Amino acid sequence: METKLDPAKDDLPLMANTRHMLVKHYVLDLDVDFKSQVIEGTIVLFFEPGSRCKKGGSAGEGACLSQSDETFKIRASEPCHSPVTNLSARSSKTGYNDFSVCAKGEKDTSDKNGNHSNGEQASGISSSKNCCDIETHGSEDFLLVLDCCDLSVLKVEEVDVAAVPGIEKFTRSAKLTDAEELRNLRNQIVHELVTLPADHWREQLYYYTYCSQAPGCGELLFSTGAWSLEIRKAEVQAPRDFPHAIRIWYKTKPEGRSVTWTTDQSGRPCVYTMGSPINNRALFPCQEPPVAMSTWQTTVRTASSFVVLMSGENSAEPAQLQEGLLSWYYYVTMPMPASTFTIAVGCWTEVKQESHTADVQINNEFSSLFSRADLRLIEGSCGHVAYPCRFQNPDASSQLVIPHRVFAPWCLKDRCAEILLELIPQCLSAAHAILGTHPFSRIDVLIVPSNFSSLGMASPHIIFLSQSVLTGGSHLCGTRLCHEIAHAWFGLAIGARDWTEEWISEGFATYLEDVFWAVAQQQLPHDEAREQQELKALLRWRRLRDEVQNSKEELQVLRPNKENTGEVSESGTCIIKHGLNAEKIFMQVHYLKGYFLLQSLAKKIGEATYFEFLRKFVQKFHGQLILSQDFLYMLLEDIPEQKGYGLSVENIIGAWLDTSGIPKPLLEECQSWDQCRLVQQVNDEVTKWIQANQRARKRTKRKRRQDEVAFRKLAGLSVTLKIFQLEQLLPDQLVLLLESLLEEKMLCLRILQCLEKTYHLDEQDAEVRHRWCELVVKHKYTTRYAEVEKFLKEDQAMGVYLYGELMVNEDAKQQELAYKCFAATQKQMDVSSAKVVAEMLF
């Protein structure tokens, strides 16, 4: 397809000038107000000069340290819970009309949505060409650019970190009142604080807290654009002289695209970050480029009926500030991109195990192999910047199952207890058996509201799961849980340096979900696990084939920037190609092509050798950002015999990553999956159903009575037809069966009835029910339209393209159903989903 995409609409700009100033730590202090649907408060950012301003390497690089902090015993999980402070901006003279400052006593000129009439630019992306691309600008002031949209910025000020009691230990001079040296002194303090050794992390968090509460020492000029917040200080022309600690007072907007305000399945209000294409820039001003890896700590105040879950190493316990108001505090010490920050505030119920469960056992084949490998790997050093690293902690490395909690709306508590609680330790243990040390010390799992647009999302220390995974047994829930757990290694601990290389995260997670799930099913023989993986490969092949046939070629390339992948401008700004394209958001190509590439490599190398290599790769690159070639070069260097197969980094990139369509090596491999025993079973069943359908269509009205008798026998699984019993078909086999029957031009009504009864389709998992709904729509099975309606409302993570099926037939009843469901869900629906559905309907 040759349709050209519109860069102005499709591409996502990352505006932060990270090569001049780099955020090292965020301190957020926020209030969540459900009545106004606003999150309001302050964020304090601690900076270091960026790479263009340093002559040497970044501070703190080298060997990492373990998690002990014996020199400082302050409990970092218990900060000072300060009361809410009213915003009171002091006057400041300025000659720049484009920059807004609210003077003392001046009325806030923001409109009802919090828009400042004198500060916001309506021209789209604000230009920083003359201000950001060089370190000094002659008479121009240095301009700090942050990624920001859908926020009302009220005030920006420099923080007087020198006023914090005891801060003298971070200075080389005790002369804290010397006016000429004060600016440099503040920046020196911040530098010393952000570069503290990793084993002083508790002390570091302590001083971050008190520095964030220090008084302001002068307002800064600022301007907001469609995608950025630009800040400057008069007469400061170089990044090294710009304040290294600034405080921003701001509030979100109800329509902001980083969070969604909705109700949970029990009808109670909640708000959460749903993995927006614009990431977190509508939640707080930040540096979005992946290279801006930072730590953070967050205090959130909200009504006492709510529970705050967040990306944090600690399992926060709320502190009561006053009657009806609680404060929650979380922190992380592992630097990660700001896009991975996640929050969910709602009336969540913790789901607890009522009875003791036996310790999880893992396959001895894996445990013996990888326990030896772990001991060898721990002896080496890490390659990331210094932080308290679990990979250097023997106790953490031997921890099969990390501490975990499960939260859900009240009405789903029992279902979670029945399915999820048992699966989590099995899947965590299986992941450890394959990859070793868990990168994160704990994890929360939350069942999010029905408007969540995906089956799952992984963030540091927290996983979101759709309610769709809780129906029809444990298969869908288990595989999805394995997928999200895999992201702890690939996507979080190891991230893509260029966000267009999504396959590094999603391809690995898709490949590893099968591997983890096979180990988690402890009773499953090796041959059966292999057969299930071959069946899954066939289903994914069919999905990839269909997607390639029905999508734009430009969206099918895993490395769209090709040889320019990873490059940024002199200031650090860059563009995420197709980052805002609504169609791409729902595409699976980066999951599927990435999965098939990794599967192909594993087949050539051999699983045992391949898994051992993955462990080495994780050990070398955890805590860092990578490009595709980092993985491929290490693979071919570690296993040099693969060069005899004609493998090279260049031909792998050319065949798999830089081209659209189906990779040629995959076209050769896909033939073998049809021969799988599980696939053959389904093919036999499909043949029987098709033959029964053909006989039924040939029957005349005069034979209706005999026809009815025959179909009663069919519904009862007659000996003549020998239809498989339900328990003999796996969920993935049912998916393949229904997909195969969807290819039939016409199925009789009674065949549909028999299918439904034979396999109890209304009780199956969401993947199966989705295909069943497609059959219902295609063959206008009107008495089951209620099931389609239910699916569109309760399984929004999977129902988007059902709207298209309802519209394409040009059937009045089906179109009425589509309009009805969209009207009922549109206000709560994810923005990207709503946009795609609206295009289908209108």
Short mmCIF file of C-alpha atoms in Angstrom, two decimals, residues 63-407:
data_model
loop_
_atom_site.label_atom_id
_atom_site.label_comp_id
_atom_site.label_asym_id
_atom_site.label_seq_id
_atom_site.Cartn_x
_atom_site.Cartn_y
_atom_site.Cartn_z
CA ALA A 63 30.86 -1.07 39.04
CA CYS A 64 27.58 -1.11 40.91
CA LEU A 65 27.14 -1.86 44.55
CA SER A 66 24.84 -4.06 46.56
CA GLN A 67 21.76 -2.85 48.37
CA SER A 68 23.24 -2.29 51.81
CA ASP A 69 23.43 1.19 53.33
CA GLU A 70 24.98 0.69 56.74
CA THR A 71 26.29 4.24 57.10
CA PHE A 72 22.89 5.91 57.19
CA LYS A 73 20.00 4.41 59.14
CA ILE A 74 17.21 6.88 58.34
CA ARG A 75 14.18 4.98 57.05
CA ALA A 76 13.79 6.14 53.47
CA SER A 77 10.28 4.76 53.30
CA GLU A 78 9.05 7.25 55.88
CA PRO A 79 9.52 10.83 54.61
CA CYS A 80 8.32 13.97 56.27
CA HIS A 81 4.64 14.25 55.36
CA SER A 82 4.33 18.01 55.04
CA PRO A 83 0.93 19.74 54.84
CA VAL A 84 -0.27 21.18 51.55
CA THR A 85 1.24 24.62 50.92
CA ASN A 86 -0.66 27.29 49.06
CA LEU A 87 0.97 28.68 45.95
CA SER A 88 2.26 32.18 46.58
CA ALA A 89 4.44 33.51 43.80
CA ARG A 90 6.72 36.47 44.47
CA SER A 91 7.03 39.35 42.03
CA SER A 92 9.71 39.26 39.41
CA LYS A 93 10.66 41.83 36.80
CA THR A 94 10.94 40.64 33.27
CA GLY A 95 11.31 42.10 29.83
CA TYR A 96 10.12 38.99 27.99
CA ASN A 97 6.46 39.16 27.01
CA ASP A 98 6.47 35.52 25.84
CA PHE A 99 7.17 34.20 29.31
CA SER A 100 4.57 34.10 32.06
CA VAL A 101 5.11 34.88 35.71
CA CYS A 102 2.23 35.31 38.17
CA ALA A 103 3.25 38.17 40.46
CA LYS A 104 2.34 38.38 44.12
CA GLY A 105 -1.23 39.56 44.56
CA GLU A 106 -1.92 39.19 40.85
CA LYS A 107 -5.07 37.36 39.83
CA ASP A 108 -4.46 34.03 38.15
CA THR A 109 -5.46 34.64 34.54
CA SER A 110 -5.97 31.00 33.69
CA ASP A 111 -9.30 29.97 32.19
CA LYS A 112 -11.54 27.22 33.57
CA ASN A 113 -9.17 24.55 32.21
CA GLY A 114 -6.13 26.20 33.76
CA ASN A 115 -4.75 27.68 30.54
CA HIS A 116 -2.55 30.75 30.99
CA SER A 117 -3.53 33.36 28.45
CA ASN A 118 -0.15 35.09 28.55
CA GLY A 119 2.06 32.03 28.47
CA GLU A 120 0.85 29.36 26.08
CA GLN A 121 1.79 29.29 22.44
CA ALA A 122 -0.93 28.26 20.06
CA SER A 123 1.34 27.60 17.12
CA GLY A 124 2.02 23.93 17.84
CA ILE A 125 5.52 22.69 18.62
CA SER A 126 7.43 25.59 20.08
CA SER A 127 10.69 26.30 18.31
CA SER A 128 13.91 25.94 20.23
CA LYS A 129 16.27 25.92 17.26
CA ASN A 130 18.16 29.06 18.27
CA CYS A 131 18.15 28.32 21.96
CA CYS A 132 18.87 24.63 22.34
CA ASP A 133 21.40 23.51 19.78
CA ILE A 134 24.46 25.25 21.19
CA GLU A 135 25.82 25.46 24.68
CA THR A 136 26.11 29.24 24.83
CA HIS A 137 24.23 31.71 22.72
CA GLY A 138 26.07 34.99 22.92
CA SER A 139 23.55 37.38 24.40
CA GLU A 140 20.86 34.67 24.46
CA ASP A 141 19.88 33.10 27.75
CA PHE A 142 20.17 29.33 28.00
CA LEU A 143 16.79 27.64 27.51
CA LEU A 144 15.91 24.46 29.39
CA VAL A 145 13.29 22.48 27.47
CA LEU A 146 11.13 19.80 29.12
CA ASP A 147 8.54 17.53 27.55
CA CYS A 148 5.10 18.71 28.61
CA CYS A 149 1.54 18.86 27.30
CA ASP A 150 -2.00 19.09 28.68
CA LEU A 151 -0.63 20.68 31.87
CA SER A 152 -1.27 24.03 33.53
CA VAL A 153 2.10 25.27 34.75
CA LEU A 154 1.60 27.86 37.48
CA LYS A 155 5.08 28.75 38.64
CA VAL A 156 8.74 27.74 38.22
CA GLU A 157 11.44 28.62 40.74
CA GLU A 158 14.98 27.81 41.71
CA VAL A 159 15.32 25.77 44.91
CA ASP A 160 17.69 27.00 47.60
CA VAL A 161 19.24 23.64 48.48
CA ALA A 162 21.93 25.48 50.45
CA ALA A 163 19.29 26.33 53.08
CA VAL A 164 18.81 22.69 54.11
CA PRO A 165 20.22 22.01 57.62
CA GLY A 166 23.26 19.75 57.50
CA ILE A 167 23.83 20.24 53.78
CA GLU A 168 27.32 21.60 54.48
CA LYS A 169 28.67 18.05 54.20
CA PHE A 170 28.09 18.28 50.43
CA THR A 171 30.14 21.44 50.00
CA ARG A 172 33.84 22.09 49.82
CA SER A 173 33.38 25.42 51.58
CA ALA A 174 31.37 26.40 54.64
CA LYS A 175 30.78 29.96 53.38
CA LEU A 176 27.09 29.52 52.64
CA THR A 177 26.29 33.27 52.69
CA ASP A 178 28.78 34.40 50.07
CA ALA A 179 26.46 35.93 47.46
CA GLU A 180 28.94 35.67 44.59
CA GLU A 181 29.51 31.95 45.15
CA LEU A 182 25.98 31.01 46.14
CA ARG A 183 24.84 29.97 42.66
CA ASN A 184 27.84 27.75 42.12
CA LEU A 185 27.50 26.45 45.66
CA ARG A 186 23.92 25.30 45.07
CA ASN A 187 24.92 23.51 41.89
CA GLN A 188 27.88 21.93 43.67
CA ILE A 189 25.56 20.61 46.38
CA VAL A 190 23.26 19.05 43.80
CA HIS A 191 26.22 17.50 41.99
CA GLU A 192 27.52 15.95 45.19
CA LEU A 193 24.04 14.69 46.06
CA VAL A 194 23.25 13.04 42.73
CA THR A 195 26.69 11.38 42.58
CA LEU A 196 26.64 9.80 46.05
CA PRO A 197 27.85 6.17 46.01
CA ALA A 198 25.14 3.56 45.49
CA ASP A 199 25.47 2.20 49.03
CA HIS A 200 24.42 5.64 50.36
CA TRP A 201 21.01 5.48 48.71
CA ARG A 202 19.08 5.94 51.97
CA GLU A 203 21.05 9.05 52.81
CA GLN A 204 20.53 10.28 49.25
CA LEU A 205 16.75 9.88 49.47
CA TYR A 206 16.75 11.64 52.82
CA TYR A 207 18.50 14.72 51.44
CA TYR A 208 16.44 14.66 48.23
CA THR A 209 13.36 14.91 50.45
CA TYR A 210 14.62 17.87 52.46
CA CYS A 211 16.11 19.64 49.45
CA SER A 212 12.74 19.37 47.70
CA GLN A 213 11.13 21.13 50.67
CA ALA A 214 13.72 23.94 50.77
CA PRO A 215 12.48 27.47 50.06
CA GLY A 216 12.58 29.00 46.63
CA CYS A 217 15.28 31.56 45.82
CA GLY A 218 13.95 33.25 42.71
CA GLU A 219 11.31 32.64 40.07
CA LEU A 220 12.32 31.47 36.62
CA LEU A 221 10.82 32.58 33.32
CA PHE A 222 8.78 29.96 31.52
CA SER A 223 6.61 29.39 28.48
CA THR A 224 4.45 26.42 27.54
CA GLY A 225 3.89 25.13 24.02
CA ALA A 226 1.88 22.27 22.61
CA TRP A 227 4.62 19.77 23.43
CA SER A 228 7.08 21.52 25.71
CA LEU A 229 7.80 23.65 28.75
CA GLU A 230 10.66 26.13 28.18
CA ILE A 231 12.45 27.63 31.20
CA ARG A 232 15.21 30.19 31.48
CA LYS A 233 16.93 32.38 34.00
CA ALA A 234 17.85 35.90 33.03
CA GLU A 235 21.54 36.38 32.19
CA VAL A 236 22.37 32.67 32.53
CA GLN A 237 23.82 31.65 29.18
CA ALA A 238 25.34 28.19 29.80
CA PRO A 239 23.79 24.95 31.10
CA ARG A 240 26.49 24.55 33.74
CA ASP A 241 25.38 27.85 35.31
CA PHE A 242 21.67 27.10 35.12
CA PRO A 243 20.02 26.10 38.44
CA HIS A 244 20.49 22.37 39.02
CA ALA A 245 17.42 22.13 41.27
CA ILE A 246 14.13 23.67 40.19
CA ARG A 247 10.57 23.41 41.47
CA ILE A 248 7.56 23.48 39.18
CA TRP A 249 4.05 24.15 40.48
CA TYR A 250 1.47 22.66 38.14
CA LYS A 251 -1.81 20.83 37.75
CA THR A 252 -3.10 18.32 35.24
CA LYS A 253 -6.17 18.81 33.08
CA PRO A 254 -9.19 16.47 33.15
CA GLU A 255 -8.71 15.81 29.43
CA GLY A 256 -4.97 15.17 29.80
CA ARG A 257 -3.85 12.18 27.77
CA SER A 258 -1.40 10.59 30.20
CA VAL A 259 -4.01 9.48 32.74
CA THR A 260 -7.60 8.35 32.48
CA TRP A 261 -10.31 9.23 35.00
CA THR A 262 -12.96 6.54 35.06
CA THR A 263 -14.86 4.14 37.31
CA ASP A 264 -13.86 0.61 38.15
CA GLN A 265 -15.99 -2.50 37.72
CA SER A 266 -17.64 -1.82 41.09
CA GLY A 267 -18.68 1.68 40.00
CA ARG A 268 -16.11 3.51 42.13
CA PRO A 269 -13.96 6.38 40.79
CA CYS A 270 -10.33 5.78 39.92
CA VAL A 271 -7.48 7.29 37.89
CA TYR A 272 -4.49 5.54 36.34
CA THR A 273 -1.75 5.88 33.73
CA MET A 274 -2.86 3.70 30.83
CA GLY A 275 0.24 3.61 28.65
CA SER A 276 -0.58 6.63 26.50
CA PRO A 277 1.38 7.22 23.28
CA ILE A 278 2.48 10.54 24.78
CA ASN A 279 3.71 8.74 27.92
CA ASN A 280 3.78 10.82 31.12
CA ARG A 281 4.24 14.37 29.83
CA ALA A 282 0.60 15.17 30.66
CA LEU A 283 1.15 13.90 34.21
CA PHE A 284 4.30 15.86 35.06
CA PRO A 285 6.90 17.94 33.17
CA CYS A 286 9.82 15.65 32.43
CA GLN A 287 12.50 14.57 30.03
CA GLU A 288 10.93 11.89 27.83
CA PRO A 289 13.92 10.69 25.74
CA PRO A 290 15.00 7.24 27.00
CA VAL A 291 18.54 8.48 27.63
CA ALA A 292 17.17 10.60 30.50
CA MET A 293 17.26 7.73 32.99
CA SER A 294 16.40 8.95 36.45
CA THR A 295 15.23 7.90 39.87
CA TRP A 296 12.20 9.31 41.63
CA GLN A 297 10.25 9.55 44.86
CA THR A 298 6.61 10.51 45.12
CA THR A 299 4.23 11.57 47.86
CA VAL A 300 0.53 11.40 46.98
CA ARG A 301 -2.30 12.70 49.16
CA THR A 302 -5.87 11.62 48.60
CA ALA A 303 -9.07 10.76 50.46
CA SER A 304 -8.77 7.87 52.88
CA SER A 305 -11.13 5.64 50.87
CA PHE A 306 -8.55 5.36 48.09
CA VAL A 307 -5.46 3.17 47.70
CA VAL A 308 -2.43 4.54 45.83
CA LEU A 309 -0.33 2.08 43.85
CA MET A 310 2.78 3.20 42.04
CA SER A 311 6.13 2.27 40.54
CA GLY A 312 8.08 1.96 43.77
CA GLU A 313 10.50 -0.39 45.53
CA ASN A 314 8.64 -0.11 48.81
CA SER A 315 5.20 -1.49 49.67
CA ALA A 316 3.86 1.85 50.85
CA GLU A 317 1.86 2.13 54.04
CA PRO A 318 -0.31 5.26 54.21
CA ALA A 319 0.19 7.95 56.81
CA GLN A 320 -2.88 9.76 58.12
CA LEU A 321 -2.46 13.53 57.86
CA GLN A 322 -5.91 14.44 59.13
CA GLU A 323 -9.30 12.80 59.31
CA GLY A 324 -10.25 11.53 55.87
CA LEU A 325 -6.86 12.31 54.26
CA LEU A 326 -3.98 9.87 53.72
CA SER A 327 -0.48 10.30 52.34
CA TRP A 328 1.33 7.59 50.35
CA TYR A 329 5.06 7.53 49.59
CA TYR A 330 7.01 5.49 47.01
CA TYR A 331 10.57 5.62 45.70
CA VAL A 332 12.87 3.90 43.20
CA THR A 333 16.68 3.77 43.25
CA MET A 334 17.22 2.15 39.84
CA PRO A 335 17.47 4.83 37.12
CA MET A 336 14.83 4.38 34.41
CA PRO A 337 13.18 6.55 31.74
CA ALA A 338 10.39 8.80 33.04
CA SER A 339 8.00 7.04 30.64
CA THR A 340 8.05 3.96 32.90
CA PHE A 341 6.56 5.86 35.88
CA THR A 342 3.09 4.48 36.66
CA ILE A 343 0.37 5.38 39.14
CA ALA A 344 -3.10 4.00 39.90
CA VAL A 345 -5.40 5.52 42.51
CA GLY A 346 -8.70 3.83 43.27
CA CYS A 347 -10.77 1.91 45.79
CA TRP A 348 -8.70 -1.19 45.19
CA THR A 349 -9.08 -4.25 47.40
CA GLU A 350 -6.03 -6.33 48.22
CA VAL A 351 -6.60 -9.98 47.38
CA LYS A 352 -4.90 -12.24 49.90
CA GLN A 353 -4.28 -15.97 50.06
CA GLU A 354 -6.56 -17.49 52.66
CA SER A 355 -4.69 -20.77 52.97
CA HIS A 356 -1.00 -21.64 52.84
CA THR A 357 0.28 -22.80 49.48
CA ALA A 358 3.16 -25.13 48.92
CA ASP A 359 6.51 -23.77 47.83
CA VAL A 360 6.88 -23.49 44.09
CA GLN A 361 9.10 -26.08 42.50
CA ILE A 362 10.84 -25.55 39.19
CA ASN A 363 11.98 -27.94 36.53
CA ASN A 364 15.27 -29.49 37.68
CA GLU A 365 16.54 -29.35 34.11
CA PHE A 366 16.50 -25.55 34.25
CA SER A 367 17.36 -25.01 37.91
CA SER A 368 20.58 -27.02 37.84
CA LEU A 369 21.73 -25.50 34.55
CA PHE A 370 21.14 -21.89 35.49
CA SER A 371 22.09 -21.94 39.16
CA ARG A 372 25.64 -22.72 38.04
CA ALA A 373 25.48 -19.97 35.44
CA ASP A 374 24.26 -17.47 38.04
CA LEU A 375 27.23 -18.17 40.31
CA ARG A 376 29.63 -17.49 37.44
CA LEU A 377 27.83 -14.31 36.40
CA ILE A 378 27.68 -12.77 39.89
CA GLU A 379 31.48 -12.75 39.97
CA GLY A 380 31.54 -10.14 37.18
CA SER A 381 30.75 -6.44 37.46
CA CYS A 382 27.81 -4.54 36.01
CA GLY A 383 28.08 -2.08 33.16
CA HIS A 384 25.45 0.46 34.22
CA VAL A 385 25.69 3.65 36.29
CA ALA A 386 25.92 3.01 39.99
CA TYR A 387 22.73 2.04 41.82
CA PRO A 388 21.79 -0.62 44.42
CA CYS A 389 21.76 -3.54 41.99
CA ARG A 390 20.12 -6.90 42.71
CA PHE A 391 22.39 -8.68 40.23
CA GLN A 392 25.31 -8.20 42.63
CA ASN A 393 23.37 -9.42 45.64
CA PRO A 394 23.63 -13.23 46.15
CA ASP A 395 20.44 -13.31 48.24
CA ALA A 396 18.50 -11.53 45.51
CA SER A 397 19.98 -13.74 42.82
CA SER A 398 18.73 -16.88 44.57
CA GLN A 399 15.23 -15.49 45.14
CA LEU A 400 12.91 -17.55 42.91
CA VAL A 401 9.74 -15.66 43.85
CA ILE A 402 9.83 -11.98 44.78
CA PRO A 403 7.26 -10.49 47.20
CA HIS A 404 4.02 -9.69 45.41
CA ARG A 405 0.53 -8.34 46.08
CA VAL A 406 -2.69 -8.47 44.08
CA PHE A 407 -5.26 -5.65 43.96
#
